[in-house]
Amino acid sequence: YYKNLYNGGVFFIKNKKWAEANRSFSMFIDSADSPLLSSLPPTSNSKMARAAFWNMMASFENKKYQDVFKYQSLAEADTANINYVLQYEALAYEQLHDTTNYIGKLKEGIIKTPANSEFFFSRLTDYYNAVHDYQSAYLLNDSLLRTDSTSTLYLYAQTIALFNMKAYDKCIDNTLRLLSINPDHIEANYYLGLCWYNKGLDYDATIVPDPRSKKYKDNKREVNNMFAQAMPYLEKFRAARPNDKDKWQAPLYRVYFSLNLSDKLKELEK
């Protein structure tokens, strides 16, 4: 009967009967030290850990988020599934609105499962960006790029962090590194174009209007050089994402207008 608790739990998992699976695995784990089972061979540690993992999964899928942690330490001993164990724990903390432990678990996931850390990394950077903590996002990306300098995932996340920090020159350098690895990374092209465009806007805002001044003309020429740098990247993004007008239409209009590209401007206005 005892071993059937485990087998039954697996059956319930396969059939997505989460409450029944939770009950079966809980009984399996809780009964392990019962004197009534003293005559049976002891259950292996690995099987107990796997039962705890299945119980954790069933609890989460059954929306019993607090129960996810009932056998937490035992589930974390299931080394084959540690990546999923930490994911369930992070997601449960998120559902429980426990931000401190949610962020801590994402960091733990990055450290403990470096080969499969995309889930934890993506969610952590999303959190930092959502709360406008771009410096923390930058430091996280920087630390990971030291271990894998060619990761397009980390490079793209760093592009976003640097862009949000308005560190446009660093963002340009970082994004060029990314594009040297993957020239067709469309979002990277967009951010690179937008960096040059924003640099032009920022520089233009500092110019004192004086059309007869040589300095004014030189400054305006510098602005147009920045707009010209932005143009091919924004155009590449437009070609790949024609429906994302809210991203490319306004900057391209300003670029074409400033560079006096009447044909491109007319085409854009159609």
mmCIF file of C-alpha atoms in Angstrom:
data_model
loop_
_atom_site.group_PDB
_atom_site.id
_atom_site.type_symbol
_atom_site.label_atom_id
_atom_site.label_comp_id
_atom_site.label_asym_id
_atom_site.label_seq_id
_atom_site.Cartn_x
_atom_site.Cartn_y
_atom_site.Cartn_z
ATOM 1 C CA TYR A 1 0.000 0.000 0.000
ATOM 2 C CA TYR A 2 2.769 2.431 0.962
ATOM 3 C CA LYS A 3 4.599 2.387 -2.387
ATOM 4 C CA ASN A 4 1.265 2.785 -4.142
ATOM 5 C CA LEU A 5 1.010 6.239 -2.596
ATOM 6 C CA TYR A 6 4.002 7.267 -4.708
ATOM 7 C CA ASN A 7 2.813 5.482 -7.845
ATOM 8 C CA GLY A 8 -0.651 6.899 -7.407
ATOM 9 C CA GLY A 9 0.775 10.375 -7.007
ATOM 10 C CA VAL A 10 2.660 10.033 -10.278
ATOM 11 C CA PHE A 11 -0.539 8.852 -11.962
ATOM 12 C CA PHE A 12 -2.411 11.892 -10.647
ATOM 13 C CA ILE A 13 0.392 14.218 -11.821
ATOM 14 C CA LYS A 14 0.235 12.768 -15.331
ATOM 15 C CA ASN A 15 -3.537 13.304 -15.352
ATOM 16 C CA LYS A 16 -3.295 16.789 -13.823
ATOM 17 C CA LYS A 17 -5.327 15.823 -10.781
ATOM 18 C CA TRP A 18 -3.384 18.205 -8.592
ATOM 19 C CA ALA A 19 -5.308 17.917 -5.306
ATOM 20 C CA GLU A 20 -5.163 14.120 -5.412
ATOM 21 C CA ALA A 21 -1.458 14.187 -6.294
ATOM 22 C CA ASN A 22 -0.764 16.554 -3.419
ATOM 23 C CA ARG A 23 -2.581 14.291 -1.000
ATOM 24 C CA SER A 24 -0.807 11.132 -2.211
ATOM 25 C CA PHE A 25 2.696 12.564 -2.005
ATOM 26 C CA SER A 26 2.032 14.220 1.357
ATOM 27 C CA MET A 27 0.930 10.878 2.776
ATOM 28 C CA PHE A 28 3.952 9.182 1.206
ATOM 29 C CA ILE A 29 6.381 11.639 2.802
ATOM 30 C CA ASP A 30 4.647 11.938 6.157
ATOM 31 C CA SER A 31 4.293 8.163 6.569
ATOM 32 C CA ALA A 32 7.956 7.410 5.891
ATOM 33 C CA ASP A 33 8.929 7.342 9.575
ATOM 34 C CA SER A 34 5.824 5.538 10.777
ATOM 35 C CA PRO A 35 6.514 2.501 13.031
ATOM 36 C CA LEU A 36 3.989 0.627 10.933
ATOM 37 C CA LEU A 37 6.478 0.680 8.043
ATOM 38 C CA SER A 38 9.509 -0.385 10.054
ATOM 39 C CA SER A 39 9.549 -3.806 8.406
ATOM 40 C CA LEU A 40 9.872 -2.282 4.927
ATOM 41 C CA PRO A 41 13.209 -1.324 3.333
ATOM 42 C CA PRO A 42 13.891 2.406 3.875
ATOM 43 C CA THR A 43 12.884 4.660 1.016
ATOM 44 C CA SER A 44 15.881 6.146 -0.802
ATOM 45 C CA ASN A 45 16.646 9.819 -0.252
ATOM 46 C CA SER A 46 16.365 10.477 -3.973
ATOM 47 C CA LYS A 47 12.847 9.052 -4.122
ATOM 48 C CA MET A 48 11.771 11.124 -1.121
ATOM 49 C CA ALA A 49 13.214 14.238 -2.749
ATOM 50 C CA ARG A 50 11.387 13.450 -5.985
ATOM 51 C CA ALA A 51 8.128 12.963 -4.066
ATOM 52 C CA ALA A 52 8.653 16.381 -2.465
ATOM 53 C CA PHE A 53 9.217 17.911 -5.893
ATOM 54 C CA TRP A 54 6.021 16.375 -7.277
ATOM 55 C CA ASN A 55 4.178 17.601 -4.207
ATOM 56 C CA MET A 56 5.543 21.102 -4.791
ATOM 57 C CA MET A 57 4.392 21.035 -8.412
ATOM 58 C CA ALA A 58 0.926 19.796 -7.453
ATOM 59 C CA SER A 59 0.580 22.479 -4.769
ATOM 60 C CA PHE A 60 1.491 25.240 -7.200
ATOM 61 C CA GLU A 61 -0.760 23.989 -9.971
ATOM 62 C CA ASN A 62 -3.574 23.649 -7.429
ATOM 63 C CA LYS A 63 -2.972 27.315 -6.475
ATOM 64 C CA LYS A 64 -2.062 26.320 -2.917
ATOM 65 C CA TYR A 65 0.953 28.607 -2.984
ATOM 66 C CA GLN A 66 1.835 28.463 0.705
ATOM 67 C CA ASP A 67 1.905 24.648 0.499
ATOM 68 C CA VAL A 68 4.651 24.890 -2.136
ATOM 69 C CA PHE A 69 7.085 25.302 0.758
ATOM 70 C CA LYS A 70 5.759 22.420 2.895
ATOM 71 C CA TYR A 71 8.667 20.131 1.978
ATOM 72 C CA GLN A 72 10.977 22.822 0.607
ATOM 73 C CA SER A 73 14.318 21.539 1.858
ATOM 74 C CA LEU A 74 13.461 17.993 0.803
ATOM 75 C CA ALA A 75 12.428 19.124 -2.693
ATOM 76 C CA GLU A 76 15.651 21.105 -3.082
ATOM 77 C CA ALA A 77 17.541 17.845 -2.593
ATOM 78 C CA ASP A 78 16.153 16.682 -5.956
ATOM 79 C CA THR A 79 19.226 17.895 -7.824
ATOM 80 C CA ALA A 80 17.933 16.709 -11.208
ATOM 81 C CA ASN A 81 14.991 19.104 -10.904
ATOM 82 C CA ILE A 82 16.574 21.922 -8.894
ATOM 83 C CA ASN A 83 15.962 24.419 -11.706
ATOM 84 C CA TYR A 84 12.225 23.697 -11.633
ATOM 85 C CA VAL A 85 12.140 23.585 -7.835
ATOM 86 C CA LEU A 86 13.559 27.104 -7.654
ATOM 87 C CA GLN A 87 11.169 28.254 -10.378
ATOM 88 C CA TYR A 88 8.150 26.992 -8.459
ATOM 89 C CA GLU A 89 9.420 28.638 -5.287
ATOM 90 C CA ALA A 90 9.959 31.971 -7.062
ATOM 91 C CA LEU A 91 6.547 31.844 -8.726
ATOM 92 C CA ALA A 92 4.869 30.955 -5.437
ATOM 93 C CA TYR A 93 6.502 33.929 -3.716
ATOM 94 C CA GLU A 94 5.316 36.117 -6.577
ATOM 95 C CA GLN A 95 1.741 34.859 -6.170
ATOM 96 C CA LEU A 96 1.974 35.468 -2.417
ATOM 97 C CA HIS A 97 3.160 39.053 -3.137
ATOM 98 C CA ASP A 98 6.334 38.377 -1.154
ATOM 99 C CA THR A 99 8.635 40.585 -3.209
ATOM 100 C CA THR A 100 11.693 40.231 -0.970
ATOM 101 C CA ASN A 101 11.742 36.437 -1.173
ATOM 102 C CA TYR A 102 10.735 36.512 -4.849
ATOM 103 C CA ILE A 103 13.769 38.617 -5.753
ATOM 104 C CA GLY A 104 15.993 36.554 -3.475
ATOM 105 C CA LYS A 105 14.864 33.337 -5.131
ATOM 106 C CA LEU A 106 15.524 34.740 -8.614
ATOM 107 C CA LYS A 107 19.062 35.641 -7.555
ATOM 108 C CA GLU A 108 19.501 32.175 -6.048
ATOM 109 C CA GLY A 109 18.340 30.604 -9.302
ATOM 110 C CA ILE A 110 20.935 32.517 -11.296
ATOM 111 C CA ILE A 111 23.700 31.400 -8.951
ATOM 112 C CA LYS A 112 22.656 27.769 -8.521
ATOM 113 C CA THR A 113 21.618 27.014 -12.115
ATOM 114 C CA PRO A 114 23.957 29.107 -14.298
ATOM 115 C CA ALA A 115 23.476 26.842 -17.315
ATOM 116 C CA ASN A 116 19.685 27.255 -17.156
ATOM 117 C CA SER A 117 19.302 30.704 -15.643
ATOM 118 C CA GLU A 118 17.288 32.462 -18.367
ATOM 119 C CA PHE A 119 14.004 32.172 -16.436
ATOM 120 C CA PHE A 120 15.495 33.789 -13.326
ATOM 121 C CA PHE A 121 17.584 36.355 -15.188
ATOM 122 C CA SER A 122 14.761 37.546 -17.440
ATOM 123 C CA ARG A 123 12.355 37.947 -14.544
ATOM 124 C CA LEU A 124 14.904 39.735 -12.381
ATOM 125 C CA THR A 125 15.823 42.232 -15.084
ATOM 126 C CA ASP A 126 12.126 42.734 -15.853
ATOM 127 C CA TYR A 127 11.552 43.527 -12.181
ATOM 128 C CA TYR A 128 14.431 46.018 -12.026
ATOM 129 C CA ASN A 129 13.187 47.762 -15.160
ATOM 130 C CA ALA A 130 9.604 47.830 -13.878
ATOM 131 C CA VAL A 131 10.659 49.603 -10.663
ATOM 132 C CA HIS A 132 13.122 51.821 -12.582
ATOM 133 C CA ASP A 133 16.113 50.379 -10.732
ATOM 134 C CA TYR A 134 18.295 50.526 -13.811
ATOM 135 C CA GLN A 135 21.539 50.645 -11.833
ATOM 136 C CA SER A 136 20.820 47.238 -10.278
ATOM 137 C CA ALA A 137 19.950 45.866 -13.720
ATOM 138 C CA TYR A 138 23.230 47.251 -15.063
ATOM 139 C CA LEU A 139 25.278 45.706 -12.243
ATOM 140 C CA LEU A 140 23.561 42.337 -12.653
ATOM 141 C CA ASN A 141 24.215 42.313 -16.400
ATOM 142 C CA ASP A 142 27.791 43.437 -15.914
ATOM 143 C CA SER A 143 28.535 40.633 -13.453
ATOM 144 C CA LEU A 144 27.103 38.010 -15.790
ATOM 145 C CA LEU A 145 28.880 39.385 -18.848
ATOM 146 C CA ARG A 146 32.143 38.831 -17.016
ATOM 147 C CA THR A 147 31.359 35.118 -17.024
ATOM 148 C CA ASP A 148 29.974 35.036 -20.576
ATOM 149 C CA SER A 149 30.945 38.091 -22.632
ATOM 150 C CA THR A 150 29.263 36.837 -25.814
ATOM 151 C CA SER A 151 25.821 36.073 -24.389
ATOM 152 C CA THR A 152 23.307 37.911 -26.538
ATOM 153 C CA LEU A 153 20.783 37.603 -23.704
ATOM 154 C CA TYR A 154 23.023 39.489 -21.271
ATOM 155 C CA LEU A 155 24.206 41.974 -23.903
ATOM 156 C CA TYR A 156 20.652 42.848 -24.906
ATOM 157 C CA ALA A 157 19.621 43.263 -21.262
ATOM 158 C CA GLN A 158 22.610 45.560 -20.793
ATOM 159 C CA THR A 159 21.563 47.581 -23.829
ATOM 160 C CA ILE A 160 18.156 48.167 -22.239
ATOM 161 C CA ALA A 161 19.704 49.097 -18.879
ATOM 162 C CA LEU A 162 22.169 51.555 -20.410
ATOM 163 C CA PHE A 163 19.458 53.064 -22.611
ATOM 164 C CA ASN A 164 17.190 53.575 -19.620
ATOM 165 C CA MET A 165 20.100 55.180 -17.758
ATOM 166 C CA LYS A 166 20.530 57.505 -20.768
ATOM 167 C CA ALA A 167 24.148 56.364 -21.024
ATOM 168 C CA TYR A 168 23.889 56.513 -24.789
ATOM 169 C CA ASP A 169 27.586 56.262 -25.670
ATOM 170 C CA LYS A 170 28.027 53.137 -23.532
ATOM 171 C CA CYS A 171 24.776 51.788 -24.908
ATOM 172 C CA ILE A 172 26.015 52.259 -28.473
ATOM 173 C CA ASP A 173 29.269 50.411 -27.715
ATOM 174 C CA ASN A 174 27.426 47.565 -25.988
ATOM 175 C CA THR A 175 24.855 47.231 -28.750
ATOM 176 C CA LEU A 176 27.519 47.181 -31.447
ATOM 177 C CA ARG A 177 29.075 44.234 -29.588
ATOM 178 C CA LEU A 178 25.695 42.515 -29.643
ATOM 179 C CA LEU A 179 25.189 43.189 -33.351
ATOM 180 C CA SER A 180 28.681 41.904 -34.153
ATOM 181 C CA ILE A 181 27.448 38.556 -32.805
ATOM 182 C CA ASN A 182 23.912 38.742 -34.193
ATOM 183 C CA PRO A 183 23.524 41.431 -36.892
ATOM 184 C CA ASP A 184 19.834 40.563 -37.322
ATOM 185 C CA HIS A 185 18.845 41.235 -33.717
ATOM 186 C CA ILE A 186 15.957 43.565 -34.566
ATOM 187 C CA GLU A 187 15.402 45.089 -31.133
ATOM 188 C CA ALA A 188 19.125 45.825 -30.859
ATOM 189 C CA ASN A 189 18.944 47.733 -34.145
ATOM 190 C CA TYR A 190 16.043 49.740 -32.737
ATOM 191 C CA TYR A 191 17.888 50.701 -29.553
ATOM 192 C CA LEU A 192 21.047 51.555 -31.463
ATOM 193 C CA GLY A 193 19.091 53.842 -33.783
ATOM 194 C CA LEU A 194 17.257 55.396 -30.855
ATOM 195 C CA CYS A 195 20.520 56.062 -29.017
ATOM 196 C CA TRP A 196 21.857 58.098 -31.918
ATOM 197 C CA TYR A 197 18.493 59.803 -32.346
ATOM 198 C CA ASN A 198 18.279 60.770 -28.665
ATOM 199 C CA LYS A 199 21.884 61.971 -28.691
ATOM 200 C CA GLY A 200 20.898 64.237 -31.570
ATOM 201 C CA LEU A 201 17.830 65.519 -29.742
ATOM 202 C CA ASP A 202 19.794 66.170 -26.542
ATOM 203 C CA TYR A 203 22.550 67.992 -28.395
ATOM 204 C CA ASP A 204 20.043 69.998 -30.420
ATOM 205 C CA ALA A 205 18.375 71.151 -27.192
ATOM 206 C CA THR A 206 21.634 72.803 -26.073
ATOM 207 C CA ILE A 207 22.089 74.870 -29.233
ATOM 208 C CA VAL A 208 21.422 78.612 -28.986
ATOM 209 C CA PRO A 209 19.449 79.647 -32.090
ATOM 210 C CA ASP A 210 21.502 81.961 -34.282
ATOM 211 C CA PRO A 211 21.176 80.998 -37.977
ATOM 212 C CA ARG A 212 23.877 83.524 -39.024
ATOM 213 C CA SER A 213 26.475 82.065 -36.659
ATOM 214 C CA LYS A 214 29.085 79.606 -37.941
ATOM 215 C CA LYS A 215 29.004 77.853 -34.575
ATOM 216 C CA TYR A 216 25.246 77.387 -34.878
ATOM 217 C CA LYS A 217 25.616 75.881 -38.351
ATOM 218 C CA ASP A 218 28.403 73.585 -37.157
ATOM 219 C CA ASN A 219 26.304 72.454 -34.220
ATOM 220 C CA LYS A 220 23.313 71.782 -36.443
ATOM 221 C CA ARG A 221 25.558 69.793 -38.753
ATOM 222 C CA GLU A 222 26.643 67.692 -35.773
ATOM 223 C CA VAL A 223 23.004 67.027 -34.892
ATOM 224 C CA ASN A 224 22.326 65.904 -38.451
ATOM 225 C CA ASN A 225 25.353 63.607 -38.331
ATOM 226 C CA MET A 226 23.827 61.895 -35.301
ATOM 227 C CA PHE A 227 20.462 61.622 -37.059
ATOM 228 C CA ALA A 228 22.216 60.151 -40.093
ATOM 229 C CA GLN A 229 23.835 57.534 -37.815
ATOM 230 C CA ALA A 230 20.398 56.658 -36.426
ATOM 231 C CA MET A 231 18.659 56.320 -39.783
ATOM 232 C CA PRO A 232 19.818 52.893 -41.078
ATOM 233 C CA TYR A 233 19.107 51.160 -37.771
ATOM 234 C CA LEU A 234 15.652 52.697 -37.447
ATOM 235 C CA GLU A 235 14.904 51.807 -41.060
ATOM 236 C CA LYS A 236 15.973 48.223 -40.491
ATOM 237 C CA PHE A 237 13.663 48.049 -37.489
ATOM 238 C CA ARG A 238 10.804 49.546 -39.515
ATOM 239 C CA ALA A 239 11.293 47.001 -42.301
ATOM 240 C CA ALA A 240 11.141 44.137 -39.795
ATOM 241 C CA ARG A 241 8.321 45.588 -37.667
ATOM 242 C CA PRO A 242 6.109 47.672 -39.966
ATOM 243 C CA ASN A 243 3.205 47.533 -37.523
ATOM 244 C CA ASP A 244 5.198 49.084 -34.669
ATOM 245 C CA LYS A 245 4.598 52.624 -35.919
ATOM 246 C CA ASP A 246 4.540 54.017 -32.407
ATOM 247 C CA LYS A 247 8.236 53.144 -32.165
ATOM 248 C CA TRP A 248 9.708 54.177 -35.505
ATOM 249 C CA GLN A 249 7.376 56.729 -37.110
ATOM 250 C CA ALA A 250 8.154 59.834 -35.005
ATOM 251 C CA PRO A 251 11.957 59.448 -34.932
ATOM 252 C CA LEU A 252 12.169 58.650 -38.649
ATOM 253 C CA TYR A 253 9.967 61.639 -39.473
ATOM 254 C CA ARG A 254 12.282 63.950 -37.513
ATOM 255 C CA VAL A 255 15.376 62.369 -39.080
ATOM 256 C CA TYR A 256 14.069 62.705 -42.638
ATOM 257 C CA PHE A 257 12.887 66.249 -42.035
ATOM 258 C CA SER A 258 16.190 67.358 -40.512
ATOM 259 C CA LEU A 259 18.221 65.721 -43.279
ATOM 260 C CA ASN A 260 15.924 67.196 -45.936
ATOM 261 C CA LEU A 261 15.141 63.760 -47.383
ATOM 262 C CA SER A 262 11.937 64.798 -49.094
ATOM 263 C CA ASP A 263 11.345 61.538 -50.972
ATOM 264 C CA LYS A 264 11.642 59.474 -47.796
ATOM 265 C CA LEU A 265 9.455 61.970 -45.971
ATOM 266 C CA LYS A 266 6.724 61.755 -48.586
ATOM 267 C CA GLU A 267 6.840 57.946 -48.484
ATOM 268 C CA LEU A 268 6.570 58.035 -44.697
ATOM 269 C CA GLU A 269 3.547 60.339 -44.843
ATOM 270 C CA LYS A 270 1.563 58.027 -47.123
#
